[in-house]
């Protein structure tokens, strides 16, 4: 009789536990926050309203992802060593994450970009993406690499099959 009573007591207690958890979850969902959360992926702040999230160089185009806490205008200018005309362009940032593609006249492995927010002129080095073999690869390059790999595997497989069929294998045949 005691095990039956213990089982009933555990079932009754378990019936009340989910109700308490659901009520607590509803309270958490109904809370509102008025603070603006700053993004965690943007670590370089230019000023108190603008941050750099990521910078990459794709050929002769600098790709920047900037975070803005409001609508604002920024001016990007190419920075380089040596003489020549510099590329310069204005962009309108909206609130949140913004991706900017900025053409650079003198693309090399490493170039620089200045970002002018009106209050701050900030310089940023833009480097070529970190690939094992760098280059502006396209779809046809990937297809050619895949076809070359497939042909290589097919040739090696065919050689192994022919070697086995014609008995030119180094391993002796096992007789059990």
XYZ file of C-alpha atoms in Angstrom:
176
model
C 0.000 0.000 0.000
C 2.864 2.356 0.687
C 4.338 2.094 -2.859
C 0.928 2.959 -4.356
C 0.558 5.990 -2.107
C 4.111 7.118 -2.965
C 3.393 6.766 -6.700
C 0.198 8.825 -6.443
C 1.989 11.544 -4.459
C 4.758 11.797 -7.085
C 2.214 12.021 -9.938
C 0.232 14.771 -8.169
C 3.419 16.741 -7.462
C 4.554 16.348 -11.084
C 1.212 17.666 -12.310
C 1.793 20.987 -10.523
C 5.431 21.524 -11.589
C 4.794 22.219 -15.334
C 2.133 24.799 -14.467
C 4.612 26.755 -12.390
C 7.202 26.612 -15.172
C 4.707 27.818 -17.796
C 3.611 30.718 -15.605
C 7.227 31.738 -15.118
C 7.928 31.540 -18.883
C 4.907 33.769 -19.607
C 6.262 36.417 -17.233
C 9.611 36.390 -19.048
C 7.936 36.695 -22.474
C 5.840 39.691 -21.397
C 8.829 41.745 -20.240
C 9.900 44.536 -22.577
C 13.258 46.249 -22.748
C 13.822 49.794 -23.865
C 17.604 49.541 -24.164
C 19.174 49.344 -27.593
C 21.444 46.306 -27.693
C 24.761 46.788 -29.414
C 25.830 44.015 -31.781
C 28.385 41.572 -30.440
C 29.933 40.835 -33.868
C 31.000 44.455 -34.423
C 34.103 45.083 -32.327
C 35.660 48.209 -33.888
C 33.661 51.327 -33.098
C 34.387 54.354 -35.279
C 32.304 56.715 -33.144
C 29.415 56.310 -30.728
C 26.957 55.531 -33.576
C 28.999 53.546 -36.127
C 30.920 50.262 -35.902
C 32.871 48.044 -38.312
C 31.634 44.439 -38.312
C 33.741 42.946 -41.118
C 35.996 44.037 -43.974
C 37.125 41.945 -46.953
C 38.685 42.494 -50.366
C 37.194 40.687 -53.372
C 39.346 41.486 -56.386
C 39.144 45.268 -56.779
C 36.068 45.687 -54.543
C 36.231 46.303 -50.798
C 33.236 44.766 -49.005
C 32.505 46.411 -45.655
C 29.779 45.535 -43.196
C 29.036 48.519 -40.982
C 26.588 48.846 -38.096
C 24.804 52.132 -37.569
C 22.588 53.180 -34.675
C 20.642 55.516 -36.953
C 20.447 56.873 -40.482
C 23.631 58.699 -41.424
C 25.876 59.480 -44.383
C 29.455 58.204 -44.562
C 32.166 58.845 -47.130
C 34.630 56.101 -48.078
C 37.973 56.999 -49.630
C 40.640 54.651 -50.913
C 43.983 54.826 -49.133
C 47.171 53.683 -50.855
C 50.901 54.189 -50.987
C 52.231 56.145 -53.910
C 50.784 58.637 -56.370
C 47.475 58.545 -58.189
C 43.828 59.447 -58.049
C 41.894 57.979 -55.122
C 38.422 56.496 -55.354
C 35.860 58.281 -53.172
C 32.144 57.624 -52.700
C 29.331 58.567 -50.299
C 26.944 55.988 -48.812
C 23.766 56.309 -46.769
C 23.666 53.978 -43.763
C 20.349 52.937 -42.256
C 19.825 51.707 -38.723
C 21.292 48.222 -38.205
C 23.730 46.264 -40.362
C 24.713 47.693 -43.765
C 26.837 46.013 -46.456
C 28.849 48.371 -48.661
C 30.679 47.388 -51.863
C 33.332 49.991 -52.678
C 35.358 49.818 -55.929
C 39.061 50.447 -55.511
C 41.262 51.733 -58.349
C 44.562 50.278 -57.157
C 43.712 46.817 -55.843
C 46.598 44.795 -54.451
C 46.985 42.234 -51.672
C 46.491 44.911 -49.014
C 44.807 48.284 -49.416
C 43.277 50.776 -47.042
C 39.976 52.589 -46.773
C 39.108 55.687 -44.780
C 35.610 56.046 -43.382
C 34.404 59.602 -42.724
C 31.312 59.823 -40.495
C 31.349 63.620 -40.306
C 32.764 63.596 -36.778
C 35.551 61.023 -37.173
C 37.894 60.085 -40.016
C 38.784 56.421 -39.430
C 41.374 54.387 -41.375
C 40.966 50.637 -41.906
C 43.325 48.187 -43.650
C 41.490 45.895 -46.062
C 43.166 42.574 -46.796
C 42.534 39.887 -49.358
C 40.339 37.059 -48.023
C 42.304 34.334 -46.277
C 42.248 31.464 -48.757
C 44.845 28.769 -49.239
C 45.202 29.640 -52.927
C 44.070 33.200 -53.506
C 42.371 34.489 -56.581
C 39.047 35.596 -57.933
C 37.637 32.107 -58.626
C 34.328 31.650 -60.376
C 31.796 28.919 -61.071
C 33.629 27.592 -64.117
C 36.809 27.193 -62.050
C 34.936 25.121 -59.456
C 33.375 22.979 -62.194
C 36.762 22.361 -63.797
C 38.264 21.362 -60.442
C 35.383 18.958 -59.785
C 35.681 17.398 -63.254
C 39.451 17.007 -62.847
C 39.005 15.302 -59.490
C 36.368 12.953 -60.909
C 38.605 11.981 -63.846
C 41.519 11.327 -61.488
C 39.434 9.048 -59.262
C 38.038 7.205 -62.306
C 41.521 6.551 -63.755
C 42.916 5.226 -60.471
C 39.856 3.002 -59.938
C 40.130 1.633 -63.482
C 43.836 0.845 -62.995
C 43.120 -1.016 -59.748
C 40.329 -3.039 -61.360
C 42.487 -3.950 -64.388
C 45.354 -4.937 -62.127
C 43.083 -7.226 -60.140
C 41.413 -8.758 -63.233
C 44.637 -9.554 -65.059
C 46.328 -10.961 -61.947
C 49.123 -8.486 -61.631
C 48.475 -7.956 -57.973
C 51.388 -8.143 -55.538
C 49.347 -9.943 -52.894
C 49.092 -13.709 -53.063
C 45.651 -15.255 -53.329
C 44.387 -16.528 -50.015
C 43.315 -20.126 -49.834
C 41.322 -20.948 -46.716
